[in-house]
mmCIF file of C-alpha atoms in Angstrom:
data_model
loop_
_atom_site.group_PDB
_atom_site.id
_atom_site.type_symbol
_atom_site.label_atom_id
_atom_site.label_comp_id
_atom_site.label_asym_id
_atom_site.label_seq_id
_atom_site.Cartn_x
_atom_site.Cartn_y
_atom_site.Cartn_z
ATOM 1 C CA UNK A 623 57.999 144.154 103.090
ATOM 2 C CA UNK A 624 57.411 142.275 106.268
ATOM 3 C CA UNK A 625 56.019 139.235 104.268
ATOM 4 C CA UNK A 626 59.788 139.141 102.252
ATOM 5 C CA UNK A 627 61.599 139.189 105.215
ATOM 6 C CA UNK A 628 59.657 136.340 106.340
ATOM 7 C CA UNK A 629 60.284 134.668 103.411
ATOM 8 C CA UNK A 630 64.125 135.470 103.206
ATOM 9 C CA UNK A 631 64.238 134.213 106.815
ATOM 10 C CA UNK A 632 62.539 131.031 105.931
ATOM 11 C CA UNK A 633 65.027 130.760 102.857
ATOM 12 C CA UNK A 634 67.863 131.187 104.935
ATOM 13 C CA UNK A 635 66.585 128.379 107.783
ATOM 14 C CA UNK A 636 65.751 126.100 105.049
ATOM 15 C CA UNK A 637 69.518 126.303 104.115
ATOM 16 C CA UNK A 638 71.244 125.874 107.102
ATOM 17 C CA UNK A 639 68.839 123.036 108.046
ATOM 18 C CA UNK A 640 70.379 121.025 105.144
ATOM 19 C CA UNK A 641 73.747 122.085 105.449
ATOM 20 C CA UNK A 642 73.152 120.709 109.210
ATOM 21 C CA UNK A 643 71.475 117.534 108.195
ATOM 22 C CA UNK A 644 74.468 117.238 105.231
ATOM 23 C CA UNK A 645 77.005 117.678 108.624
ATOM 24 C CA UNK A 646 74.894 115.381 110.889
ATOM 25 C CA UNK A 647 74.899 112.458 107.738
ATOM 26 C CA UNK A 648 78.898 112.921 107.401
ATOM 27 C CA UNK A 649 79.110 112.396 111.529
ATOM 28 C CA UNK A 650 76.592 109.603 111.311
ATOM 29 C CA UNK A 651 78.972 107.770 108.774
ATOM 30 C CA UNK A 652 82.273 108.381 111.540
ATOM 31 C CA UNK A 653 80.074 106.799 114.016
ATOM 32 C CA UNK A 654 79.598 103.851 111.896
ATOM 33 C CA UNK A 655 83.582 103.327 111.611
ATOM 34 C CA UNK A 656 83.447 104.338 107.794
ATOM 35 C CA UNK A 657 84.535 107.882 106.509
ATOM 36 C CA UNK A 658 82.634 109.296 103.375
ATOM 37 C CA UNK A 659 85.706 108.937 101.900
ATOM 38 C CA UNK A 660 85.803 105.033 102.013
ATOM 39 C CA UNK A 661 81.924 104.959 101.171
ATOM 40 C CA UNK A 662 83.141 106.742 98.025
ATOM 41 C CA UNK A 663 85.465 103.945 97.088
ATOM 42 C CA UNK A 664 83.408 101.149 97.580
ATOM 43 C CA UNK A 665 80.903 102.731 95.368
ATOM 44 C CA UNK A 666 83.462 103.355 93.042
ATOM 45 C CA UNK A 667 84.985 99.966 92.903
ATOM 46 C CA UNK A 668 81.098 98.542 92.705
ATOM 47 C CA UNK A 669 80.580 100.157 89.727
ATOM 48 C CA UNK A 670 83.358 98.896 87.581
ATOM 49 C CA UNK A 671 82.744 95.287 88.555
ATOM 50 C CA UNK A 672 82.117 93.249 85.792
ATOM 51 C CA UNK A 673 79.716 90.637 86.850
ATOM 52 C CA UNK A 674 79.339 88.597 83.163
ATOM 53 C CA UNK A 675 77.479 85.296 83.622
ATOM 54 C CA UNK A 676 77.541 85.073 87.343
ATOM 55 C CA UNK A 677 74.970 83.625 89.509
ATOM 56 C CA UNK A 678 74.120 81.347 92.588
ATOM 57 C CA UNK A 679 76.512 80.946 95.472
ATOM 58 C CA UNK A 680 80.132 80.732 95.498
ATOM 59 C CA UNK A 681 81.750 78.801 98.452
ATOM 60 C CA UNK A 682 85.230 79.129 99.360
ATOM 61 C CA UNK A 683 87.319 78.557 102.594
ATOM 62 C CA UNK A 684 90.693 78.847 103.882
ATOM 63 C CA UNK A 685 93.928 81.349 105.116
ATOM 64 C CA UNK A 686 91.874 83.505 107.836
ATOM 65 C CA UNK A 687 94.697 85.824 107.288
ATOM 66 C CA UNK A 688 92.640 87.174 104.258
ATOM 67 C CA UNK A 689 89.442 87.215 106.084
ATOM 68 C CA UNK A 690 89.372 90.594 106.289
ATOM 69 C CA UNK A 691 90.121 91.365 103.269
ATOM 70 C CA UNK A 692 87.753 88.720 101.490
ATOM 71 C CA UNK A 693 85.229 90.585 103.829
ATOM 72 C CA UNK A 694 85.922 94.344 102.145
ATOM 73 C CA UNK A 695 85.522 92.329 98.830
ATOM 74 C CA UNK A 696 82.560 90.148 99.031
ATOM 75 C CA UNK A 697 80.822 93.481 100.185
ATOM 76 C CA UNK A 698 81.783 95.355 96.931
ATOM 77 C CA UNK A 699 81.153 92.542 94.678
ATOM 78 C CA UNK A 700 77.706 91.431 95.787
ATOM 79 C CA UNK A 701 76.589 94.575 95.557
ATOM 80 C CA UNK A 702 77.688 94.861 92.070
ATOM 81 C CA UNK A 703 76.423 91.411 91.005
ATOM 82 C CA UNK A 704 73.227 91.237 93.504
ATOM 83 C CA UNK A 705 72.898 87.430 91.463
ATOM 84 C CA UNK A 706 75.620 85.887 93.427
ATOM 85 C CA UNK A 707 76.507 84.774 97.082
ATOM 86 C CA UNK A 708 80.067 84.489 98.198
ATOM 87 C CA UNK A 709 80.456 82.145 101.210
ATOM 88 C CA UNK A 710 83.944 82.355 102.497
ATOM 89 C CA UNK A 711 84.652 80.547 105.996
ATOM 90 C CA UNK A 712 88.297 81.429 106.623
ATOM 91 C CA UNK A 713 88.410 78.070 108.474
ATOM 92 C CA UNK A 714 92.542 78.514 107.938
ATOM 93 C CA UNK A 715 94.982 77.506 105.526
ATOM 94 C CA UNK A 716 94.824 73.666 106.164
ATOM 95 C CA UNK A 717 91.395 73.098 105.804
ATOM 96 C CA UNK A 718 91.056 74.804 103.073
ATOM 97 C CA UNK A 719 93.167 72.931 101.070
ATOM 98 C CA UNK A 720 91.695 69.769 101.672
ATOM 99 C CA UNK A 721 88.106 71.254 101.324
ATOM 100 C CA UNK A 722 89.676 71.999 97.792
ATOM 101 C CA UNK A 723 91.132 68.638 96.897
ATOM 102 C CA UNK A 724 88.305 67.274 98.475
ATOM 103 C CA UNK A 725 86.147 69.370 95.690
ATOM 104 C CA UNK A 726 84.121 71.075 98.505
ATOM 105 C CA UNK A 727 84.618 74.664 97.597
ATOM 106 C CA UNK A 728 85.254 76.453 94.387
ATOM 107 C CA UNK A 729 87.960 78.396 95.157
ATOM 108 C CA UNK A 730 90.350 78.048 98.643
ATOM 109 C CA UNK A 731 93.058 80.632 100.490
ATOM 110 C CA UNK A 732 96.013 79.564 101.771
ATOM 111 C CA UNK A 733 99.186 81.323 102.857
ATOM 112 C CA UNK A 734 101.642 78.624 101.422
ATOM 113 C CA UNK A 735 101.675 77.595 98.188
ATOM 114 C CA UNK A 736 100.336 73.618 97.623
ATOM 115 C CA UNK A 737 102.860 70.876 98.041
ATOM 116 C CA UNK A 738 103.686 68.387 95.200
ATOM 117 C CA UNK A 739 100.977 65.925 96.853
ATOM 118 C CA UNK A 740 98.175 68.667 97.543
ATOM 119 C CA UNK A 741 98.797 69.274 93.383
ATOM 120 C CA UNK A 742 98.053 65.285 92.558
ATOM 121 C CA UNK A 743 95.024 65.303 94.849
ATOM 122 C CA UNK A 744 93.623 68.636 93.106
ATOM 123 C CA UNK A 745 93.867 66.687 89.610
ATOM 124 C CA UNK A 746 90.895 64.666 90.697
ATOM 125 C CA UNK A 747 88.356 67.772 91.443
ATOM 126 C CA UNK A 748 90.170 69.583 88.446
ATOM 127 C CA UNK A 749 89.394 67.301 85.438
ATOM 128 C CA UNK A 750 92.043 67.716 83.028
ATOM 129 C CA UNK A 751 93.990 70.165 85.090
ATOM 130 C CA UNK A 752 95.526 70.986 88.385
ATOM 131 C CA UNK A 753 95.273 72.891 91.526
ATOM 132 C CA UNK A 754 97.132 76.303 90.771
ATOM 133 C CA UNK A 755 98.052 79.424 93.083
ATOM 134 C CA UNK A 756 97.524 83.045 92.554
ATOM 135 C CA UNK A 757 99.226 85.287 94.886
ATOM 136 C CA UNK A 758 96.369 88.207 95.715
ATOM 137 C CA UNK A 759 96.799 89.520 99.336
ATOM 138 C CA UNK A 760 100.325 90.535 100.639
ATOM 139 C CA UNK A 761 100.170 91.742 104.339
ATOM 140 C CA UNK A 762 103.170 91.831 107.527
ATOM 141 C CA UNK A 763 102.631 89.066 110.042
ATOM 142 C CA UNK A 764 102.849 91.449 113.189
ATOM 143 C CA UNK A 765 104.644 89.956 116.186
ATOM 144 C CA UNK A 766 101.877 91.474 119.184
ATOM 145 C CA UNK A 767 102.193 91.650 122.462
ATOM 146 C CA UNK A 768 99.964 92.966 125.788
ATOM 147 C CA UNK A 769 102.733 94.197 127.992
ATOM 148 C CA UNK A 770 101.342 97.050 130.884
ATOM 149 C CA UNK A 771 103.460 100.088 130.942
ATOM 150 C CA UNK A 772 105.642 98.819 127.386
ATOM 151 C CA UNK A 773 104.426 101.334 124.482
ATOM 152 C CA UNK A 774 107.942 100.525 122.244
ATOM 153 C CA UNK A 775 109.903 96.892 122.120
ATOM 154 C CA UNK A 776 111.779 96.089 119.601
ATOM 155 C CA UNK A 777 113.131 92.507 119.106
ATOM 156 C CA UNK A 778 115.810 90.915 117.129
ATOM 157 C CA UNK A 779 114.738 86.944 115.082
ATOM 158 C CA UNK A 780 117.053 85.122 117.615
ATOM 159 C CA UNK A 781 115.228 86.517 120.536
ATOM 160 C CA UNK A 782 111.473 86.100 119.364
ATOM 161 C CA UNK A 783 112.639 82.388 118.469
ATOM 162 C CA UNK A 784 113.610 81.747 122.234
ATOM 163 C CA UNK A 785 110.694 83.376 123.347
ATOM 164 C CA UNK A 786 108.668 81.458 121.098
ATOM 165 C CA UNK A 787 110.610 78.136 122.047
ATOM 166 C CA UNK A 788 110.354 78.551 125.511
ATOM 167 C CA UNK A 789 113.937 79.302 126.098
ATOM 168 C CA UNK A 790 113.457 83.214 127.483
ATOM 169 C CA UNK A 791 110.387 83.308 129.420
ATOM 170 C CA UNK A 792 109.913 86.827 131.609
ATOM 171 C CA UNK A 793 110.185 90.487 129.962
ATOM 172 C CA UNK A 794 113.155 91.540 131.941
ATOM 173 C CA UNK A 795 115.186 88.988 130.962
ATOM 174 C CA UNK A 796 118.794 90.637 129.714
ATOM 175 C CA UNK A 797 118.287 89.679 125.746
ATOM 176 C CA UNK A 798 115.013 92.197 125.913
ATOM 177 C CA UNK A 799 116.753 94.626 127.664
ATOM 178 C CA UNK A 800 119.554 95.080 125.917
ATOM 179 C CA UNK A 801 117.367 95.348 122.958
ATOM 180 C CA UNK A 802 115.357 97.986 124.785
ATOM 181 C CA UNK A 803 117.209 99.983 127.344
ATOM 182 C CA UNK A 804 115.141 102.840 127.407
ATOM 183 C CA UNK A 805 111.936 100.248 128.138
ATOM 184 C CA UNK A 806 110.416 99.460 131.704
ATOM 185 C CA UNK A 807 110.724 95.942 131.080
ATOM 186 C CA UNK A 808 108.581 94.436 134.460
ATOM 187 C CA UNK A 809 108.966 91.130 135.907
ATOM 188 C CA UNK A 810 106.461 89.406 134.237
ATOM 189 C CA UNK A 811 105.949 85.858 132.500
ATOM 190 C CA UNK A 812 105.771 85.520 129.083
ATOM 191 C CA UNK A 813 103.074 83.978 127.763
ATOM 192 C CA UNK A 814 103.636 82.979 124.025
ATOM 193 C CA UNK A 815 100.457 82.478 122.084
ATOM 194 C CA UNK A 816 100.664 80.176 118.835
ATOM 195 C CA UNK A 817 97.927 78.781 116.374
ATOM 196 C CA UNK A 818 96.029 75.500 117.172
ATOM 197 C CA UNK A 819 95.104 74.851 114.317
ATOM 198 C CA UNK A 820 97.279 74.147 110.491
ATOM 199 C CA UNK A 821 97.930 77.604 109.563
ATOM 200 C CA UNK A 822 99.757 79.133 106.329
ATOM 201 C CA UNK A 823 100.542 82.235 109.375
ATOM 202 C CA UNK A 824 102.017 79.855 111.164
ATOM 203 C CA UNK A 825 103.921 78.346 108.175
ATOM 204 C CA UNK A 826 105.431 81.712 107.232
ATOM 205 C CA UNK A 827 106.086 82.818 110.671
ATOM 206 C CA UNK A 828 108.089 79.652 110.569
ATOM 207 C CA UNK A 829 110.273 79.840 107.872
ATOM 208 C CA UNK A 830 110.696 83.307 108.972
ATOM 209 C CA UNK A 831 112.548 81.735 112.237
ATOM 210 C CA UNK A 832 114.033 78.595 110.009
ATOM 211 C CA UNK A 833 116.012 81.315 107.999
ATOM 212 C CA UNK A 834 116.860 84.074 110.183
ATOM 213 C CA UNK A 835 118.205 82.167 112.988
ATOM 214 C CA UNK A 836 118.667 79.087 112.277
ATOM 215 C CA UNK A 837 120.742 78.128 115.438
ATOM 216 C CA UNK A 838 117.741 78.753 117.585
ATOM 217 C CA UNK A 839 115.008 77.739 115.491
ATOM 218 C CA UNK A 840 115.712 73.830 114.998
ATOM 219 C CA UNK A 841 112.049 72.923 113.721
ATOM 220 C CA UNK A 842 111.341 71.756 110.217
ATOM 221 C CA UNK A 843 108.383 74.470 109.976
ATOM 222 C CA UNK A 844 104.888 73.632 108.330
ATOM 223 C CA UNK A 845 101.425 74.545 108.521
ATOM 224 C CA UNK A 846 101.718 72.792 112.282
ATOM 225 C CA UNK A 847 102.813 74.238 115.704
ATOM 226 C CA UNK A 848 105.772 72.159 116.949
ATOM 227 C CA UNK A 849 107.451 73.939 119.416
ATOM 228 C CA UNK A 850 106.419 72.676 122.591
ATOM 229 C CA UNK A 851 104.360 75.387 125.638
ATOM 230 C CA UNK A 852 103.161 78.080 125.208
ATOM 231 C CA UNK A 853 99.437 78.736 124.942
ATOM 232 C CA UNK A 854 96.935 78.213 121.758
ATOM 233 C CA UNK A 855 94.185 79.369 120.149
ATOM 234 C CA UNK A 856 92.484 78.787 116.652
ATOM 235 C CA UNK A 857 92.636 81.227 114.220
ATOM 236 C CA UNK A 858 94.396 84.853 113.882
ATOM 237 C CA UNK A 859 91.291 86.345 115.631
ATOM 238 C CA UNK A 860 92.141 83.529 118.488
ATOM 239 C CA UNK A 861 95.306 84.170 119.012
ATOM 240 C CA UNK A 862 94.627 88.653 118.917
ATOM 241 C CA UNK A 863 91.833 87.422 121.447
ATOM 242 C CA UNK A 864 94.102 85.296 124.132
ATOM 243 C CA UNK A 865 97.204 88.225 123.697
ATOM 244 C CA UNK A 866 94.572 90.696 124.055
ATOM 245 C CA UNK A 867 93.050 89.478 127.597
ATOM 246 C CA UNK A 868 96.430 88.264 128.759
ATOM 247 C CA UNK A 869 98.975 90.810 130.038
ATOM 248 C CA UNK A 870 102.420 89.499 129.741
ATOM 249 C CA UNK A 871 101.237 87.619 126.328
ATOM 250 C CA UNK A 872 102.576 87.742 122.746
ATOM 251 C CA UNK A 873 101.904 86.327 119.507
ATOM 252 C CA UNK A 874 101.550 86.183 115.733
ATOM 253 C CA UNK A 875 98.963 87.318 113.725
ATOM 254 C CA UNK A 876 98.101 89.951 110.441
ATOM 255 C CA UNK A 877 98.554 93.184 111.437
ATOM 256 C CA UNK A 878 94.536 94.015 110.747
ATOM 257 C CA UNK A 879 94.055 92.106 113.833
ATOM 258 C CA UNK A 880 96.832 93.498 115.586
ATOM 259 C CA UNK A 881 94.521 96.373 116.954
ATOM 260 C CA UNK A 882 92.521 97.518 120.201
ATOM 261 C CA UNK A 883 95.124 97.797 122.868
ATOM 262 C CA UNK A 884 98.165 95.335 121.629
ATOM 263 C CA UNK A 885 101.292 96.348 120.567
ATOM 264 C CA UNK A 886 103.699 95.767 117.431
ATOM 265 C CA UNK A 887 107.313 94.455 118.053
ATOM 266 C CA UNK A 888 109.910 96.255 115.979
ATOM 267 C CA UNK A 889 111.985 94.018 114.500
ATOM 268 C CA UNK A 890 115.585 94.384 114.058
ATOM 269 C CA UNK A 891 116.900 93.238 111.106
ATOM 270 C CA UNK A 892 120.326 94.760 110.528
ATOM 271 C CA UNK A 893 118.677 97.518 108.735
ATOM 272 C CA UNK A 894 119.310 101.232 109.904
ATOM 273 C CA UNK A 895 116.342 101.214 111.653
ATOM 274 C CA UNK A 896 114.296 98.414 113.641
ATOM 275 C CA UNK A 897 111.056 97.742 111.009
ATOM 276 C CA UNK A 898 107.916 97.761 112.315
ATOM 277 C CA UNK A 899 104.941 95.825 110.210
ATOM 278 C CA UNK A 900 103.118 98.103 107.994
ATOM 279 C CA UNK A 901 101.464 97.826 104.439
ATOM 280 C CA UNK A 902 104.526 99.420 103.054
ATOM 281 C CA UNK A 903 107.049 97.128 104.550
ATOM 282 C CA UNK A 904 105.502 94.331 103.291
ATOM 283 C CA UNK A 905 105.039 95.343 99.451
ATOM 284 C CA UNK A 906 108.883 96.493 100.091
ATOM 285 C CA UNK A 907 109.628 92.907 100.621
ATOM 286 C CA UNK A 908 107.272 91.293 98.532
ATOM 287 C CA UNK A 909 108.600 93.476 95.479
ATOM 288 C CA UNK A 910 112.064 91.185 95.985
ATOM 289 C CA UNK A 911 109.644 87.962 95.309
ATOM 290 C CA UNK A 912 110.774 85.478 92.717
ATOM 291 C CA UNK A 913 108.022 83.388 90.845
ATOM 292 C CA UNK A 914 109.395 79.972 91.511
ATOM 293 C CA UNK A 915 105.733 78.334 90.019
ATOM 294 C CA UNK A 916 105.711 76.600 86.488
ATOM 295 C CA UNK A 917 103.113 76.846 83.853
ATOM 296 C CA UNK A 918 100.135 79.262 85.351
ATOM 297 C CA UNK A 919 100.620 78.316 88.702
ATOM 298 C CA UNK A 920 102.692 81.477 90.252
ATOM 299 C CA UNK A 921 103.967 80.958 93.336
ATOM 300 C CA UNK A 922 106.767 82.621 94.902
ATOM 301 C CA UNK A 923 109.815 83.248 96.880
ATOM 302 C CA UNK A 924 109.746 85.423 99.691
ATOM 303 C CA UNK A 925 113.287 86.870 101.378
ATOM 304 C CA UNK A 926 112.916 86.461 104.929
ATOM 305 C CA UNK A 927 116.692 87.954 106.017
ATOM 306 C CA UNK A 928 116.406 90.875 103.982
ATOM 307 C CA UNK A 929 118.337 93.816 105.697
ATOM 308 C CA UNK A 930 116.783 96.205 103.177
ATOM 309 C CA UNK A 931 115.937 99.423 104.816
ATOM 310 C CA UNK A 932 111.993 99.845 105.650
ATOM 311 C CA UNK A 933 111.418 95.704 104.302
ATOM 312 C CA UNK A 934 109.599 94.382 106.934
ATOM 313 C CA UNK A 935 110.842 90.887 106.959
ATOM 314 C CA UNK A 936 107.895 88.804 108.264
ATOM 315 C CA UNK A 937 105.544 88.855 105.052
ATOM 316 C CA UNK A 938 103.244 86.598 104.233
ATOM 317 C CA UNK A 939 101.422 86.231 100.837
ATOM 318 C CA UNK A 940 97.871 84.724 100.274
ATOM 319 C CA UNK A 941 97.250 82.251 97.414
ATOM 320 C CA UNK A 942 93.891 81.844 95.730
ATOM 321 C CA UNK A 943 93.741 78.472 94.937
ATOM 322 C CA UNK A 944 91.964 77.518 91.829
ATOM 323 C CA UNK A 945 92.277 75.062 89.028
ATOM 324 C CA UNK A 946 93.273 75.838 85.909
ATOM 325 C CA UNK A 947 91.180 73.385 83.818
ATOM 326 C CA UNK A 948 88.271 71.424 84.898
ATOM 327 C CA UNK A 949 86.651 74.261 86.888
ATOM 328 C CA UNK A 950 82.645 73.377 87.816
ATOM 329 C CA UNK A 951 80.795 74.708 85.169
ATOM 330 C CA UNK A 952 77.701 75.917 87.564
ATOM 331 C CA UNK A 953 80.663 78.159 89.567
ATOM 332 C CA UNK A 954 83.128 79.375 87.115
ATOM 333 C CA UNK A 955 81.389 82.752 85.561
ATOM 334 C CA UNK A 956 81.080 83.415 89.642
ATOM 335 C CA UNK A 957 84.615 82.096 90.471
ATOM 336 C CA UNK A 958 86.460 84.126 87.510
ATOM 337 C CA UNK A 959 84.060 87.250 87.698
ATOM 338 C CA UNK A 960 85.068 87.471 91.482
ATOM 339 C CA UNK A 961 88.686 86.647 91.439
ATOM 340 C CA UNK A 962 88.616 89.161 88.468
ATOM 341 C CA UNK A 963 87.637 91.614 90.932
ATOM 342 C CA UNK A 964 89.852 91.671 93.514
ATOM 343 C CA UNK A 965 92.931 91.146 91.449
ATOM 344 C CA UNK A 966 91.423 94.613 89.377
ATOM 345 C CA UNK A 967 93.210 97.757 90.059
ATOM 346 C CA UNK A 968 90.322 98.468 92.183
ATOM 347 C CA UNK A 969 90.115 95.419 94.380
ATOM 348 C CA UNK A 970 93.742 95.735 95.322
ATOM 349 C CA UNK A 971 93.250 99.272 95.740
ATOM 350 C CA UNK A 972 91.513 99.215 98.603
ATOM 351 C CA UNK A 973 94.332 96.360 100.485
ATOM 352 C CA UNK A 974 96.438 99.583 102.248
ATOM 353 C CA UNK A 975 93.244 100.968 103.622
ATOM 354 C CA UNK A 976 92.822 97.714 105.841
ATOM 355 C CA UNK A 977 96.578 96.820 107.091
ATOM 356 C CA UNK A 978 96.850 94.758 103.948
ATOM 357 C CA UNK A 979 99.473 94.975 100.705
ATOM 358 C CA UNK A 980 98.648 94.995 97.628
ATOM 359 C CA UNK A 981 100.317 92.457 95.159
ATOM 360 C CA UNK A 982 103.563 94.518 92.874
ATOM 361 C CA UNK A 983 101.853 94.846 89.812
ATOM 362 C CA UNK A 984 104.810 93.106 87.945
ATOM 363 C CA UNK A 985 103.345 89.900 89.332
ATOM 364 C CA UNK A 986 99.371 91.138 89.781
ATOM 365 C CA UNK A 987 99.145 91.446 85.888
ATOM 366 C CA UNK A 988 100.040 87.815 85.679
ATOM 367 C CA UNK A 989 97.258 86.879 87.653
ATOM 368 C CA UNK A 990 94.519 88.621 85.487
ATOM 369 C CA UNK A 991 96.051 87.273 82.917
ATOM 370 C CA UNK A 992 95.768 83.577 84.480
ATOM 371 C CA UNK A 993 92.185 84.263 85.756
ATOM 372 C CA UNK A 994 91.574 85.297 82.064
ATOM 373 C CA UNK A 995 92.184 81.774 81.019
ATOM 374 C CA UNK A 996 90.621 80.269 83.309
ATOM 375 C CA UNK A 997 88.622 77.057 82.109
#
């Protein structure tokens, strides 16, 4: 009798020593900054890659908008297809488009579709075909700011543009506060941040301005900076960086590196409600997109006055940029099998998860049918 109560006993230890070490590996994953849940998903999106033919390394550059996101993929495909390496810099928009044209890369991200010119250089890396865009990543360009004792701001187009411009330039000035009356606005300098180097963010911040106030936004726009002041710093993670470590700063950047202590303007648009950037608000206002690109190329239209209730109107959407003919024959099983990926159900699954949008699938399921053809 005494020798089965031992054994119960040691039954009964045995069990709640793995339902301990079960609790401790669940823990261990929060402490990591992934869930068990997202573990689950990656695992499930590995296993319905399909990797075909594809081998060696795979180099691609461009919008660091999509970095993140390129990151979450490249993770889930490699480990599917353990044969290929996917090198993506996220140098920006600008240079990768000319590392493209300049038949550097296989593949290239931008947050503007390519100009007439940037389509005749293509036609010399794409032999008997053309640079094309893909729309794959939608996401909210948040407007951040590092303000001490602001939790709340909202702010109207025509009052970020003369912030931006130079033209308001402390937080109590009265265009802020009449925007925010319940705020403790200090008396502080504003210190705009902006993008050194050619960015598609910068482009569609931009255009954003161009459209929504027009009277106080007098640049052309581009890939380029060209207000004058204000402070700089390369890439989105350089701009989040200088706003971060500056109090009294504010500037543009994807809302996945809008994190760790900034804030997120609230913009008004004439809506009900001031709209702050979120997934959501972004596939709101992407859903309004017209395709405006010919043949396979499928670039689009974006709204930037919508007053539509909950459409965030400062949206940007990230091209893959491939060609449609003429693709290098050493990189194309790697280049399709990938972009195949992460325009799947399962690759643009996973965009919400990480402050990202997923593409409407009215205009995803004309991408995997483009990627299909590639040649």
């Amino acid at each position: 009798m005494k020798l089965q109560r031992m054994n119960r006993r040691a039954l009964t230890l045995g069990a709640l020593a793995v339902s301990g070490a079960l609790a401790l590996t669940a823990c261990g994953s929060d402490d990591t900054g992934s869930s068990s849940d997202s573990s689950s998903s990656a695992t499930a999106a590995a296993g319905s890659i399909k990797c075909d033919d594809a081998k060696g390394q795979l180099l691609a550059d461009g919008s660091s908008a999509q970095k993140n996101a390129i990151d979450a993929w490249v993770k889930n495909f490699t480990q599917a297809c353990s044969g290929v390496q996917v090198n993506y810099k996220g140098s920006g928009s600008g240079a990768g488009v000319t590392a493209f044209t300049q038949g550097q890369v296989a593949f290239a991200g931008s947050d503007s579709a390519l100009k007439p010119e940037e389509v005749t250089a293509s036609k010399s890396v794409c032999s008997s075909g053309q640079g094309i865009d893909l729309p794959m990543v939608a996401g909210p360009i948040a407007v951040a700011y590092n303000v001490s004792g602001v939790d709340d701001l909202t702010l109207d187009a025509a009052t970020i543009a003369k912030i931006f411009d130079g033209k308001i330039t402390n937080w109590n000035d009265a265009a802020i506060a009449k925007l925010n009356p319940d705020a403790k606005l200090p008396d502080l300098k504003i210190q705009p941040y902006h993008r050194s180097d050619e960015s598609g963010t910068t482009d569609n911040f931009t255009k954003y301005l161009i459209a929504a106030t027009p009277d106080n936004w007098k640049y052309s726009g581009g890939k380029a900076w060209q207000a004058k002041g204000g402070q700089s710093a390369s890439g989105s993670s350089g701009v989040a960086q200088g706003v971060k470590q500056t109090n009294g700063a504010i500037g543009y950047m994807e809302l996945s590196y809008a994190k760790d202590g900034l804030g997120t303007v609230a913009i008004d648009t004439g809506a009900s409600a001031p709209v702050k950037a979120s997934s959501d608000g972004a596939t709101k206002a992407v859903a309004a997109a017209q395709v405006v690109g010919t043949g396979s190329d499928l670039s689009l239209k974006l709204d930037y006055t919508t007053k539509a209730d909950g459409a965030y109107p400062i949206t940007l959407v990230t091209y893959e940029i491939v060609c449609d003919k003429g693709n290098k024959a050493a990189t194309l099983p790697a280049t399709k099998a990938f972009l195949r990926y992460i325009a799947s159900t399962e690759g643009q699954g996973i965009l919400s998860g990480i402050d990202y949008a997923p593409i409407p699938d009215a205009i995803i399921s004309k991408v995997r049918t483009t990627i299909d053809g590639l040649s």
